[in-house]
C-alpha positions as CSV (number, residue, x, y, z in Angstrom):
1,X,0.0,0.0,0.0
2,X,1.4,3.4,-0.9
3,X,2.5,5.6,2.1
4,X,0.0,8.3,1.3
5,X,-2.9,5.8,1.3
6,X,-1.6,4.3,4.6
7,X,-1.5,7.7,6.2
8,X,-5.0,8.5,5.0
9,X,-6.3,5.2,6.6
10,X,-4.6,6.1,9.8
11,X,-6.2,9.5,9.8
12,X,-9.6,7.9,9.2
13,X,-9.1,5.5,12.1
14,X,-8.0,8.3,14.4
15,X,-11.1,10.3,13.4
16,X,-13.4,7.3,14.1
17,X,-11.8,6.8,17.5
18,X,-12.2,10.5,18.3
19,X,-15.9,10.3,17.4
20,X,-16.5,7.1,19.5
21,X,-14.7,8.5,22.6
22,X,-15.4,12.2,22.4
23,X,-16.1,12.8,26.1
24,X,-13.4,14.4,28.2
25,X,-13.5,13.6,32.0
26,X,-11.8,16.5,33.6
27,X,-9.1,15.9,36.2
28,X,-10.6,18.5,38.6
29,X,-13.9,16.5,38.6
30,X,-12.1,13.3,39.7
31,X,-10.2,15.2,42.4
32,X,-13.2,17.1,43.7
33,X,-15.5,14.0,43.9
34,X,-12.8,11.7,45.2
35,X,-11.8,14.0,48.0
36,X,-15.4,14.7,48.9
37,X,-16.4,11.0,49.0
38,X,-13.2,9.9,50.6
39,X,-13.2,12.5,53.3
40,X,-16.9,11.9,54.2
41,X,-16.2,8.1,54.3
42,X,-13.2,8.6,56.6
43,X,-15.0,10.8,59.2
44,X,-18.5,9.3,58.8
45,X,-18.3,7.4,62.2
46,X,-17.5,10.7,64.0
47,X,-20.3,12.8,62.4
48,X,-24.0,12.8,63.4
49,X,-23.6,9.7,65.5
50,X,-26.2,8.0,67.7
51,X,-24.6,9.5,70.8
52,X,-24.9,13.0,69.3
53,X,-28.4,12.5,67.8
54,X,-30.2,9.6,69.6
55,X,-33.4,9.7,67.6
56,X,-32.9,7.6,64.4
57,X,-35.4,9.7,62.3
58,X,-33.7,13.0,63.2
59,X,-30.3,11.5,62.5
60,X,-31.5,10.3,59.2
61,X,-32.8,13.7,58.2
62,X,-29.5,15.3,59.4
63,X,-27.5,12.9,57.2
64,X,-29.8,13.5,54.3
65,X,-29.2,17.2,54.7
66,X,-25.5,16.9,55.0
67,X,-25.1,14.6,52.0
68,X,-27.4,16.8,49.9
69,X,-25.6,19.9,50.8
70,X,-22.1,18.4,50.2
71,X,-23.0,16.8,46.9
72,X,-24.9,19.9,45.7
73,X,-22.0,22.1,46.5
74,X,-19.5,19.8,44.8
75,X,-21.7,19.4,41.8
76,X,-22.1,23.2,41.4
77,X,-18.3,23.7,41.8
78,X,-17.6,20.9,39.3
79,X,-20.0,22.4,36.8
80,X,-18.4,25.8,37.0
81,X,-14.9,24.5,36.7
82,X,-15.8,22.3,33.8
83,X,-17.6,25.1,32.1
84,X,-14.5,27.3,32.5
85,X,-12.3,24.6,31.1
86,X,-14.5,24.1,28.1
87,X,-14.6,27.8,27.4
88,X,-10.8,27.9,27.6
89,X,-10.6,25.2,25.0
90,X,-13.4,26.7,22.9
91,X,-15.6,23.6,23.3
92,X,-19.3,23.2,23.6
93,X,-21.3,20.9,25.9
94,X,-21.9,17.9,23.8
95,X,-25.1,15.9,23.9
96,X,-23.3,12.8,25.2
97,X,-21.7,14.8,28.0
98,X,-25.0,16.2,29.2
99,X,-26.6,12.7,29.2
100,X,-23.7,11.2,31.0
101,X,-23.9,13.9,33.7
102,X,-27.6,13.1,34.1
103,X,-26.7,9.4,34.7
104,X,-24.0,10.5,37.2
105,X,-26.4,12.7,39.2
106,X,-29.0,9.9,39.1
107,X,-26.5,7.5,40.6
108,X,-25.5,9.9,43.3
109,X,-29.1,10.5,44.2
110,X,-29.7,6.8,44.4
111,X,-26.7,6.6,46.8
112,X,-28.1,9.4,49.0
113,X,-31.6,7.8,49.1
114,X,-30.1,4.4,49.8
115,X,-28.1,5.7,52.7
116,X,-31.1,7.5,54.0
117,X,-33.2,4.3,53.8
118,X,-30.8,2.4,56.0
119,X,-31.8,4.4,59.0
120,X,-35.3,3.0,58.8
121,X,-34.9,-0.4,57.2
122,X,-31.4,-1.5,58.3
123,X,-28.6,-2.6,56.1
124,X,-26.0,0.1,57.2
125,X,-23.3,-2.5,56.5
126,X,-24.0,-2.1,52.8
127,X,-23.6,1.7,52.6
128,X,-19.9,1.7,51.6
129,X,-20.3,-1.2,49.1
130,X,-23.3,0.6,47.7
131,X,-21.4,3.8,47.1
132,X,-18.4,1.9,45.6
133,X,-20.7,0.2,43.1
134,X,-22.6,3.4,42.2
135,X,-19.5,5.5,41.8
136,X,-17.9,2.7,39.8
137,X,-21.0,2.6,37.5
138,X,-20.7,6.3,37.0
139,X,-17.0,6.1,36.1
140,X,-17.7,3.1,33.8
141,X,-20.4,5.1,31.9
142,X,-17.9,8.0,31.6
143,X,-15.2,5.7,30.4
144,X,-17.5,4.3,27.6
145,X,-17.2,7.7,25.9
146,X,-13.8,8.8,27.1
147,X,-10.7,6.9,28.0
148,X,-10.6,3.1,28.6
149,X,-8.6,3.6,31.8
150,X,-11.6,5.3,33.3
151,X,-13.8,2.5,32.2
152,X,-11.6,-0.1,33.7
153,X,-11.2,1.7,37.0
154,X,-15.0,2.0,37.1
155,X,-15.2,-1.8,36.7
156,X,-12.6,-2.3,39.5
157,X,-14.7,-0.1,41.8
158,X,-17.8,-2.2,41.1
159,X,-15.7,-5.4,41.7
160,X,-14.4,-4.0,45.0
161,X,-17.9,-3.2,46.2
162,X,-19.2,-6.6,45.4
163,X,-16.2,-8.5,46.7
164,X,-16.2,-6.6,50.0
165,X,-19.7,-8.0,50.6
166,X,-18.8,-11.5,49.4
167,X,-15.8,-11.7,51.6
168,X,-17.7,-10.2,54.5
169,X,-15.2,-7.5,55.4
170,X,-15.8,-5.9,58.8
171,X,-17.3,-2.4,59.0
172,X,-13.9,-0.7,59.7
173,X,-12.3,-2.4,56.7
174,X,-15.1,-1.3,54.5
175,X,-14.7,2.3,55.7
176,X,-10.9,2.2,55.0
177,X,-11.5,0.6,51.6
178,X,-14.0,3.2,50.6
179,X,-11.9,6.1,51.9
180,X,-8.9,4.9,50.0
181,X,-10.8,4.0,46.8
182,X,-12.3,7.5,46.7
183,X,-9.8,9.7,48.4
184,X,-6.7,8.2,46.8
185,X,-8.0,6.3,43.8
186,X,-10.0,9.0,42.0
187,X,-7.3,11.7,42.3
188,X,-4.8,9.1,41.1
189,X,-7.0,8.3,38.2
190,X,-6.8,12.0,37.3
191,X,-3.0,11.7,37.1
192,X,-3.1,8.3,35.2
193,X,-5.3,9.6,32.4
194,X,-3.1,9.8,29.4
195,X,-4.1,11.4,26.1
196,X,-7.6,12.2,25.4
197,X,-8.2,9.1,23.3
198,X,-7.2,5.8,24.9
199,X,-6.7,4.1,21.6
200,X,-3.2,5.6,21.5
201,X,-2.3,4.0,24.8
202,X,-0.8,0.5,24.6
203,X,-2.5,-2.3,26.3
204,X,0.4,-3.1,28.6
205,X,0.6,0.5,29.7
206,X,-3.1,0.5,30.7
207,X,-2.5,-2.7,32.5
208,X,0.4,-1.2,34.4
209,X,-1.7,1.8,35.3
210,X,-4.5,-0.4,36.7
211,X,-2.0,-2.4,38.8
212,X,-0.6,0.8,40.2
213,X,-4.1,2.0,41.0
214,X,-5.0,-1.2,42.7
215,X,-1.8,-1.0,44.8
216,X,-2.5,2.5,45.9
217,X,-6.1,1.7,46.8
218,X,-5.6,-1.6,48.6
219,X,-2.3,-1.2,50.5
220,X,-3.3,1.7,52.8
221,X,-6.5,0.0,54.0
222,X,-4.6,-3.2,54.7
223,X,-1.9,-1.3,56.6
224,X,-4.5,0.7,58.6
225,X,-6.4,-2.5,59.5
226,X,-3.3,-4.3,60.5
227,X,-2.3,-1.3,62.7
228,X,-5.8,-1.2,64.3
229,X,-5.5,-5.0,65.0
230,X,-2.1,-4.5,66.6
231,X,-3.5,-1.9,68.9
232,X,-6.2,-4.3,70.2
233,X,-5.4,-5.7,73.6
234,X,-4.3,-9.3,73.6
235,X,-6.9,-11.9,74.8
236,X,-6.4,-13.0,78.3
237,X,-5.3,-16.6,78.7
238,X,-7.9,-19.2,79.8
239,X,-7.8,-20.1,83.4
240,X,-7.7,-23.8,84.1
């Protein structure tokens, strides 16, 4: 095949790839949402506790207000920063981007309502796995139209949420896992994103990024849990 024809085919393939993955997931979005989710997960057992608010219904309303206020503020800030970034690049809000944002907000709303429902119907153990799965779904949907690394990380978050229930991790381990997955994993994903279109990223490089991401997400919770176990007093010997 002549070199000119080969270059034209490569250009056509690049244009097709750009059309299929036209969405850009902004780095500031991952950092904002990750730090918000991770911070809230890390301090959740110190905020609005049963000792502070004994009545379950009042505590549920307080948590509903806190989550709504936090997510609403982060959503507004993310919207403004994304709008500013698009204006700087002279881009318009695409139809796909608007629909993906609707799915993202729908998933967050489901997480808020699911957390609220646990105060009345039980199942508080599933709150952190639920959020891992919902945020993973949101990233997976984003990744379908942007970079494959985002898509794969979304799938890993879903797997972490499901496996944490299957392996029956204790509540503290779930808290550490969620805090690390959100607070460390999502900002790290912002750094690991390569070029705009993942088709230019070799498979082995994407695999290495995922292994690095898993290491950063899994090692801190394991170390924190081991440190917490080491601080537990040793069991007294049985008296015979």
